[in-house]
Short mmCIF file of C-alpha atoms in Angstrom, two decimals:
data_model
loop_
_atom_site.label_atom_id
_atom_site.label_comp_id
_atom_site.label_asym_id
_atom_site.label_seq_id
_atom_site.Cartn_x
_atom_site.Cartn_y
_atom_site.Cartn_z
CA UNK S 1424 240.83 176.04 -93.64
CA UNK S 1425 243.59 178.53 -92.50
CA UNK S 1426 241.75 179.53 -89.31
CA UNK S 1427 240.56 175.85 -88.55
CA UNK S 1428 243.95 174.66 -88.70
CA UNK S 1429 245.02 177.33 -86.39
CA UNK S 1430 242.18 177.07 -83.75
CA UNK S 1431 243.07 173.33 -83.81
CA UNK S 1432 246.86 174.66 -82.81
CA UNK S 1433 245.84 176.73 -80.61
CA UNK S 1434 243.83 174.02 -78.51
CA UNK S 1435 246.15 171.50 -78.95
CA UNK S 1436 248.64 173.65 -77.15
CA UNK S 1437 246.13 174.36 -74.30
CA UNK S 1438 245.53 170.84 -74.29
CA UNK S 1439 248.51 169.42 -74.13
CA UNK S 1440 250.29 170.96 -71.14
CA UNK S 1441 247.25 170.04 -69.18
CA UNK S 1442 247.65 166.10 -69.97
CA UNK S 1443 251.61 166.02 -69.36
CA UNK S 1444 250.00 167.58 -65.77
CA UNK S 1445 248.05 164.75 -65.18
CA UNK S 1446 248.99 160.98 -63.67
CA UNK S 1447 246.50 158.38 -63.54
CA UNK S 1448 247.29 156.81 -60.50
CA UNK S 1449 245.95 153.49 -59.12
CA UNK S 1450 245.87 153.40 -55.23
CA UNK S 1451 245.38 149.45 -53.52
CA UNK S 1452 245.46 149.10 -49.98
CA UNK S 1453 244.68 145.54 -48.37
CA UNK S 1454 243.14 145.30 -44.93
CA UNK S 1455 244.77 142.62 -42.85
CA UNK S 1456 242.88 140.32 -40.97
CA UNK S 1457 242.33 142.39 -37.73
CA UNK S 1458 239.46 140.87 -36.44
CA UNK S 1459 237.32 144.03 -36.43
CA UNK S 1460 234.75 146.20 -37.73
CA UNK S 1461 235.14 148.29 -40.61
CA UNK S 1462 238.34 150.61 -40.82
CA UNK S 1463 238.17 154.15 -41.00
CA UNK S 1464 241.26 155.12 -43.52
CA UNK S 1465 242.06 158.80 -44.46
CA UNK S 1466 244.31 159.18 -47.46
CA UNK S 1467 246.31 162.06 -47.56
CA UNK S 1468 249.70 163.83 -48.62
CA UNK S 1469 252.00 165.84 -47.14
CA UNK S 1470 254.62 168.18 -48.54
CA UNK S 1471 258.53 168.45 -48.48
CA UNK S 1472 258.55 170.19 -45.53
CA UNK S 1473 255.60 167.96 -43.55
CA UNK S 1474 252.88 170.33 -43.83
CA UNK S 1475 249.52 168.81 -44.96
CA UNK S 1476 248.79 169.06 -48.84
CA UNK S 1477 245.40 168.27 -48.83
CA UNK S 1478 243.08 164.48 -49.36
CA UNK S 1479 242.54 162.19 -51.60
CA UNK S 1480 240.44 160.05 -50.09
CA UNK S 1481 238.16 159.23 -46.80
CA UNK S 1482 237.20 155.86 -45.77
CA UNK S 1483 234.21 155.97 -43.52
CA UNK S 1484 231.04 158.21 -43.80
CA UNK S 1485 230.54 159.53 -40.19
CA UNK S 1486 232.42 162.59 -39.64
CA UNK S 1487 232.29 161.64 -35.56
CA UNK S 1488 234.49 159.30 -36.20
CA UNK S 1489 237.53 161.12 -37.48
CA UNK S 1490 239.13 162.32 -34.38
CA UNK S 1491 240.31 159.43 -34.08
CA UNK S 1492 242.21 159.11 -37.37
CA UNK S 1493 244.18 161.61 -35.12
CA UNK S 1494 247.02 162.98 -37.63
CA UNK S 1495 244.61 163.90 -39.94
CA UNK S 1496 242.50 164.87 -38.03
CA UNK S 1497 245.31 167.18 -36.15
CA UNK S 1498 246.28 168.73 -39.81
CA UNK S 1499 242.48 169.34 -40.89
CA UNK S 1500 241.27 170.25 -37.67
CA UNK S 1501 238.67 167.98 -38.55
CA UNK S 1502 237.40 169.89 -41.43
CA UNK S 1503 234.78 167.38 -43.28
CA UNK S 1504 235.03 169.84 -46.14
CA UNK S 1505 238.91 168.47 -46.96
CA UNK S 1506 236.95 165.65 -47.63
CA UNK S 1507 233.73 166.78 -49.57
CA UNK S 1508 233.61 164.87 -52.52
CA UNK S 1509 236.02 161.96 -51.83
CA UNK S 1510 234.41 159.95 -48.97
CA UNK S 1511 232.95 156.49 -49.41
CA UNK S 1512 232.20 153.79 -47.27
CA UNK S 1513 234.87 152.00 -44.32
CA UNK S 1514 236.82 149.32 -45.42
CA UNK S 1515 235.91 145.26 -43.86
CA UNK S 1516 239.04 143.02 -42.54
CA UNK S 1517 240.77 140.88 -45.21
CA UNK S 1518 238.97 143.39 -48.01
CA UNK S 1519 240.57 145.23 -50.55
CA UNK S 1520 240.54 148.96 -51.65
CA UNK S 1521 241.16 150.48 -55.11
CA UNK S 1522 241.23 154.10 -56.35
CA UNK S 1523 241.98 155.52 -59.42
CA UNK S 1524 242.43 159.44 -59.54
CA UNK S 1525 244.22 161.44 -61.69
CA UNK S 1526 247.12 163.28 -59.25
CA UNK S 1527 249.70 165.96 -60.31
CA UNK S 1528 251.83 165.01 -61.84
CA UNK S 1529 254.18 167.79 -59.50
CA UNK S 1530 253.79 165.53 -56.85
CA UNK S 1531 255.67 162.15 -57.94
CA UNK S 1532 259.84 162.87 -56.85
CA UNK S 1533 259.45 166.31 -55.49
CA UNK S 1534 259.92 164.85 -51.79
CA UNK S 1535 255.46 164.58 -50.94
CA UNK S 1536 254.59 161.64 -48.76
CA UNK S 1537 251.60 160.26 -48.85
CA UNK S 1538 250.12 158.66 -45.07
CA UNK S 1539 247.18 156.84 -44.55
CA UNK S 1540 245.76 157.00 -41.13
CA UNK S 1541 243.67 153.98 -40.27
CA UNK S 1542 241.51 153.37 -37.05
CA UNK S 1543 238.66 150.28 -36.09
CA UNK S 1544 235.81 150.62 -33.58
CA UNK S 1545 236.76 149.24 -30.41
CA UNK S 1546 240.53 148.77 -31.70
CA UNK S 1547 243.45 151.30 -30.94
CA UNK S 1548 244.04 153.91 -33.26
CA UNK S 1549 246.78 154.05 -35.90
CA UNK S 1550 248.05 156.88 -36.87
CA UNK S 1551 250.36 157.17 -39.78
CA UNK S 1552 249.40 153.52 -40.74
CA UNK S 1553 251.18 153.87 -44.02
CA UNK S 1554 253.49 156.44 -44.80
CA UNK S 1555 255.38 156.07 -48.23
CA UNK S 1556 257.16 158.71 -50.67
CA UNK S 1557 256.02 159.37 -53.84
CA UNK S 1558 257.88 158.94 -56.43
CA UNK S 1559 258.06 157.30 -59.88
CA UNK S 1560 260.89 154.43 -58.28
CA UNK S 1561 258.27 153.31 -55.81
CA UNK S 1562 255.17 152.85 -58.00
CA UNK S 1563 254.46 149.05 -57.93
CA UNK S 1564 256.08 148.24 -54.51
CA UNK S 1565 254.01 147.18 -51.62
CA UNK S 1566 254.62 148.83 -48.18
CA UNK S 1567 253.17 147.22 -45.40
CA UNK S 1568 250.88 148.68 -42.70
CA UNK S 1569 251.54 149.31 -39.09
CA UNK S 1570 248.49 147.05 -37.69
CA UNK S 1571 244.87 147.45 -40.25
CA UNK S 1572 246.96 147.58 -43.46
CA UNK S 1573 248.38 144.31 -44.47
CA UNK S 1574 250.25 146.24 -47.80
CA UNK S 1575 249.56 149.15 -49.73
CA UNK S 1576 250.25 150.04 -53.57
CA UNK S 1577 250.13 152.71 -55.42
CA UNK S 1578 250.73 152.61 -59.83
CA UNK S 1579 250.60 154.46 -62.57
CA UNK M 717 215.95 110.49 52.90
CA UNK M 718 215.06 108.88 49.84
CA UNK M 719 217.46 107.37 47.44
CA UNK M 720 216.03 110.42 44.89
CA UNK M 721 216.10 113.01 47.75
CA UNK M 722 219.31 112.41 48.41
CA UNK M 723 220.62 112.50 44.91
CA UNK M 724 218.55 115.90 43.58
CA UNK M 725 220.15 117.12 46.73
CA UNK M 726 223.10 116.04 46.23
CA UNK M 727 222.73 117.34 41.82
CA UNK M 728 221.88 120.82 43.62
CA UNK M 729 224.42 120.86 45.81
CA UNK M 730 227.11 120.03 43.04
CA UNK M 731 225.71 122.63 40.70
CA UNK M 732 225.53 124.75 43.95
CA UNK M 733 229.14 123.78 44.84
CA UNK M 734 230.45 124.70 41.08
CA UNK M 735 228.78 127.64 41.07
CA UNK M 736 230.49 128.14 44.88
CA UNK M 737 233.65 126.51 43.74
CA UNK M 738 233.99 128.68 40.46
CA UNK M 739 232.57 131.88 41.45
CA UNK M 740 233.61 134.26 38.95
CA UNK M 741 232.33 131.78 36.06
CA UNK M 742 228.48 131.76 36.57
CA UNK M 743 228.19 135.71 37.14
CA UNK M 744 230.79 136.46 34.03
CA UNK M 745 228.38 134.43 31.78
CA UNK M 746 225.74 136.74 32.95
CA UNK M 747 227.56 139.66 32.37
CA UNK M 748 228.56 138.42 29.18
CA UNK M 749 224.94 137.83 27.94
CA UNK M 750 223.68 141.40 29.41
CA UNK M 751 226.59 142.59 27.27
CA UNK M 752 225.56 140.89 24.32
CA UNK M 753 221.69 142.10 24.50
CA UNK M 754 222.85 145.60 24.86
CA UNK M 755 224.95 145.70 22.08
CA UNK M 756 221.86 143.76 20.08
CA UNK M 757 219.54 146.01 21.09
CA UNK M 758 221.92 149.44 20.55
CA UNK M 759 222.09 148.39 16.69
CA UNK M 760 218.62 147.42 16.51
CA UNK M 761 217.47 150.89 17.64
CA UNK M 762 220.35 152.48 15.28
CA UNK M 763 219.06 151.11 12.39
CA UNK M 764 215.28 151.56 13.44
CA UNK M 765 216.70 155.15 14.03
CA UNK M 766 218.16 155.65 10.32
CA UNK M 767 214.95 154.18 8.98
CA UNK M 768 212.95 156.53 10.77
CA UNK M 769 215.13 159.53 9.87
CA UNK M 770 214.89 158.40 6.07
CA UNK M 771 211.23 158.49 6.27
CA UNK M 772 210.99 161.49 7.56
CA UNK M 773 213.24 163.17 5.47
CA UNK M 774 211.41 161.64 1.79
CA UNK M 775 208.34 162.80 3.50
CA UNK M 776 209.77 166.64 4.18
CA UNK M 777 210.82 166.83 0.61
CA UNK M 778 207.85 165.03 -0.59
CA UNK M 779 210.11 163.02 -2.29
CA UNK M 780 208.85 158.76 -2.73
CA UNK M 781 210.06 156.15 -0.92
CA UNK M 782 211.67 153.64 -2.69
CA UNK M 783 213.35 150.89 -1.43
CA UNK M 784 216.67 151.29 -3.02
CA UNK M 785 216.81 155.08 -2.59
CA UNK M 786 219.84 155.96 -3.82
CA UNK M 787 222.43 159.38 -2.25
CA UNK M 788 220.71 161.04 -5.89
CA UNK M 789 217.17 160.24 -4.22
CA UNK M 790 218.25 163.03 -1.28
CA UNK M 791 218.67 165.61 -3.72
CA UNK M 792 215.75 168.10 -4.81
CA UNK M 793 213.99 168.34 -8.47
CA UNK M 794 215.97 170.32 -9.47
CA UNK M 795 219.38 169.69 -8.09
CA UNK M 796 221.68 169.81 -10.66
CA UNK M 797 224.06 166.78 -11.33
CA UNK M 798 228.10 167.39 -11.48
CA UNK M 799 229.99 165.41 -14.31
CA UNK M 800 232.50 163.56 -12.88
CA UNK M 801 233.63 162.46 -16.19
CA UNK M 802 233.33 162.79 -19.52
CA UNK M 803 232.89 159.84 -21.60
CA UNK M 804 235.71 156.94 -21.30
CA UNK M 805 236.56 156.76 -25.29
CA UNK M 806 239.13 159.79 -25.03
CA UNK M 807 241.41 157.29 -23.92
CA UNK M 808 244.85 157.81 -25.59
CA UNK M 809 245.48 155.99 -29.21
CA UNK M 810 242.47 154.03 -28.59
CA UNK M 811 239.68 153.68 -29.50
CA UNK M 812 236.85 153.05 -26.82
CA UNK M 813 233.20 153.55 -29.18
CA UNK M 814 230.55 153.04 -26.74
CA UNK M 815 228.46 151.62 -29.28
CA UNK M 816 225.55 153.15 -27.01
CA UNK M 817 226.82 156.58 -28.43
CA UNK M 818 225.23 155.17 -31.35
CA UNK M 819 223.33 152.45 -31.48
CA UNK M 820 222.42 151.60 -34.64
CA UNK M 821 226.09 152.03 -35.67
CA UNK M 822 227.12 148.87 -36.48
CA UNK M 823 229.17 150.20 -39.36
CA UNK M 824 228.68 153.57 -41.38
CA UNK M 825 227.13 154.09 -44.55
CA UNK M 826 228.75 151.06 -46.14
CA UNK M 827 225.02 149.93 -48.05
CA UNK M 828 224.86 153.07 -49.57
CA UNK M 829 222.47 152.07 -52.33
CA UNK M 830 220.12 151.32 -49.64
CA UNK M 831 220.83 153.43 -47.42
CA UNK M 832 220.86 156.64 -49.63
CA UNK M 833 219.10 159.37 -47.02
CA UNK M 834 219.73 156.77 -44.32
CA UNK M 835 220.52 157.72 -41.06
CA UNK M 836 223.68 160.29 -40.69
CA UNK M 837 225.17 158.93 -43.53
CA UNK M 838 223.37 161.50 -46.28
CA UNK M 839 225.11 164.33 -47.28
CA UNK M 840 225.42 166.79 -44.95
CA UNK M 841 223.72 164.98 -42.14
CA UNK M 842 224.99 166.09 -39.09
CA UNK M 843 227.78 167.40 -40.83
CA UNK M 844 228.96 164.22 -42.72
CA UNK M 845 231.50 164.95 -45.61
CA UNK M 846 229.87 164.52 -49.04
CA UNK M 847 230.05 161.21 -50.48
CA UNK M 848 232.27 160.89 -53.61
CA UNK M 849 230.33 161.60 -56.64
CA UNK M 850 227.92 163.78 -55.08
CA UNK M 851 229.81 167.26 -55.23
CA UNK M 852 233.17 167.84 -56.86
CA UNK M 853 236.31 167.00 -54.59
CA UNK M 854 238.20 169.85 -52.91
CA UNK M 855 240.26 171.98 -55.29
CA UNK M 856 243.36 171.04 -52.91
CA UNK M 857 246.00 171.24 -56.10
CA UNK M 858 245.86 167.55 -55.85
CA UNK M 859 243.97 166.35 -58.84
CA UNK M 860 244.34 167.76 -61.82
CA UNK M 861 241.35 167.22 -63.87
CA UNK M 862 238.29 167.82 -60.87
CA UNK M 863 237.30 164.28 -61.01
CA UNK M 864 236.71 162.60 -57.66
CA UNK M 865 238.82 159.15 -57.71
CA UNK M 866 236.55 155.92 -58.74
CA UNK M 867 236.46 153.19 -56.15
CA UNK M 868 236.66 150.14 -58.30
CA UNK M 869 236.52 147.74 -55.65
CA UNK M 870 236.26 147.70 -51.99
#
């Protein structure tokens, strides 16, 4: 009984720094009504000092395409494998897009940025569509897009 | 003298007495008419000329005639062609697709329950990034638990 009661210590305490980690985090961006194809949107972060953090999300399945989601593509050097795992399909005009992730919970009010670059076929290109800090203040609050986005959320 | 005689005599001898009268007029006419035959015929043996050279030419180089032989048409087999340009879609913040770069791209790999090994959208089809759900997302320190996010609308 001892020993159970310990092991179920000793996991809890493994456990439990792991889930104060760990935000669930509910990302909504709404396309405007552009008049186009499908968007191309890369979600990503940068860090205090600009420098790229990494992905969380690719809009748009053909890797040709992502030069010209040009800041991204300028911090990746186009690498498709930044984006292994996370791509799904381009987002329509007047459509919505939700993701749910579980982020770090490091990154909320420690001065990261998260940008979404958005481009259309046959449209110009917009870089740094969205750009909006993260932090705990700003969860809930819609920041509009440059030109594709008409707002974009993010919540916990 | 007839009535008749008199007057064709007298019609002949006015033209003759204009063309006596005004004597520059008649032979500047002429002149102007040789002129104008030369110059016809000059341009008509130019472009017999060109014609001629172009068949003899295509014929040298065994090359076929065809009747909108284009400046390419002069060069040989295996004449290699100079890029003059690249393609037009590196034009700056925009976005020029020539949708013949791709022409069955109408949009990606948006019906991807159809379209599962579908053309360049399948994993690692000419190097497409791996569609969420198919390998685990990049261990960038971004998510904490390895799960890729879930789309739960789009």
């Amino acid at each position: 009984m001892k020993s159970l009661i310990a092991a179920l210590a000793l996991s809890t305490a493994l456990v439990a720094p792991g889930l104060a980690m760990a935000r669930p985090v509910t990302l909504t961006v709404n396309m405007a009504q552009y008049g186009g194809q499908g968007a191309y949107l890369a979600v990503y972060v940068t860090d205090p000092s600009g420098a790229y953090a990494g992905s969380l999300w690719m809009a748009g399945g053909k890797s040709k395409y992502y030069k010209h989601l040009s800041d991204w593509a300028q911090f990746t050097g186009g690498d498709t494998a930044q984006v292994d795992g996370i791509t799904g399909a381009s987002v329509g005009a007047g459509r919505q897009l939700e993701l749910s992730m579980d982020l770090a919970d490091a990154l909320f009010d420690a001065g990261y940025t998260l940008h979404i670059d958005a481009a259309v076929e046959d449209m110009r290109d917009s870089p740094n569509e969205v750009a909006v800090p993260l932090t705990a203040a700003g969860a809930g609050t819609p920041v509009s897009g440059r030109r594709y986005i008409a707002d974009f959320t993010y919540g916990f | 003298m007839t009535t008749t005689m008199r007057m064709q005599t007298a019609a002949t001898t006015d033209a003759d007495r204009r063309a006596f009268t005004q004597p520059g007029t008649l032979t500047l006419r002429i002149d102007k008419m040789k002129r104008a035959f030369a110059v016809l015929l000059m341009t008509t043996g130019l472009c017999a000329g060109l014609g001629a050279g172009s068949v003899v030419l295509a014929a040298g180089q065994g090359l076929p005639l065809r009747p909108d032989a284009s400046p390419k048409s002069w060069l040989g087999p295996g004449a290699p062609l100079t890029l003059i340009d690249d393609d037009g879609d590196e034009g700056e913040g925009s976005w020029f697709w020539s949708l013949s770069d791709d022409d069955d791209d109408d949009d990606d790999c948006e019906e991807d329950d159809d379209d599962e090994g579908g053309d360049g959208c399948s994993v690692g089809a000419a190097g497409n990034a791996a569609k969420a759900g198919t390998v685990p997302p990049p261990q960038n320190g971004l998510f904490t638990d390895g799960a890729a996010p879930v789309v739960t609308s789009n």
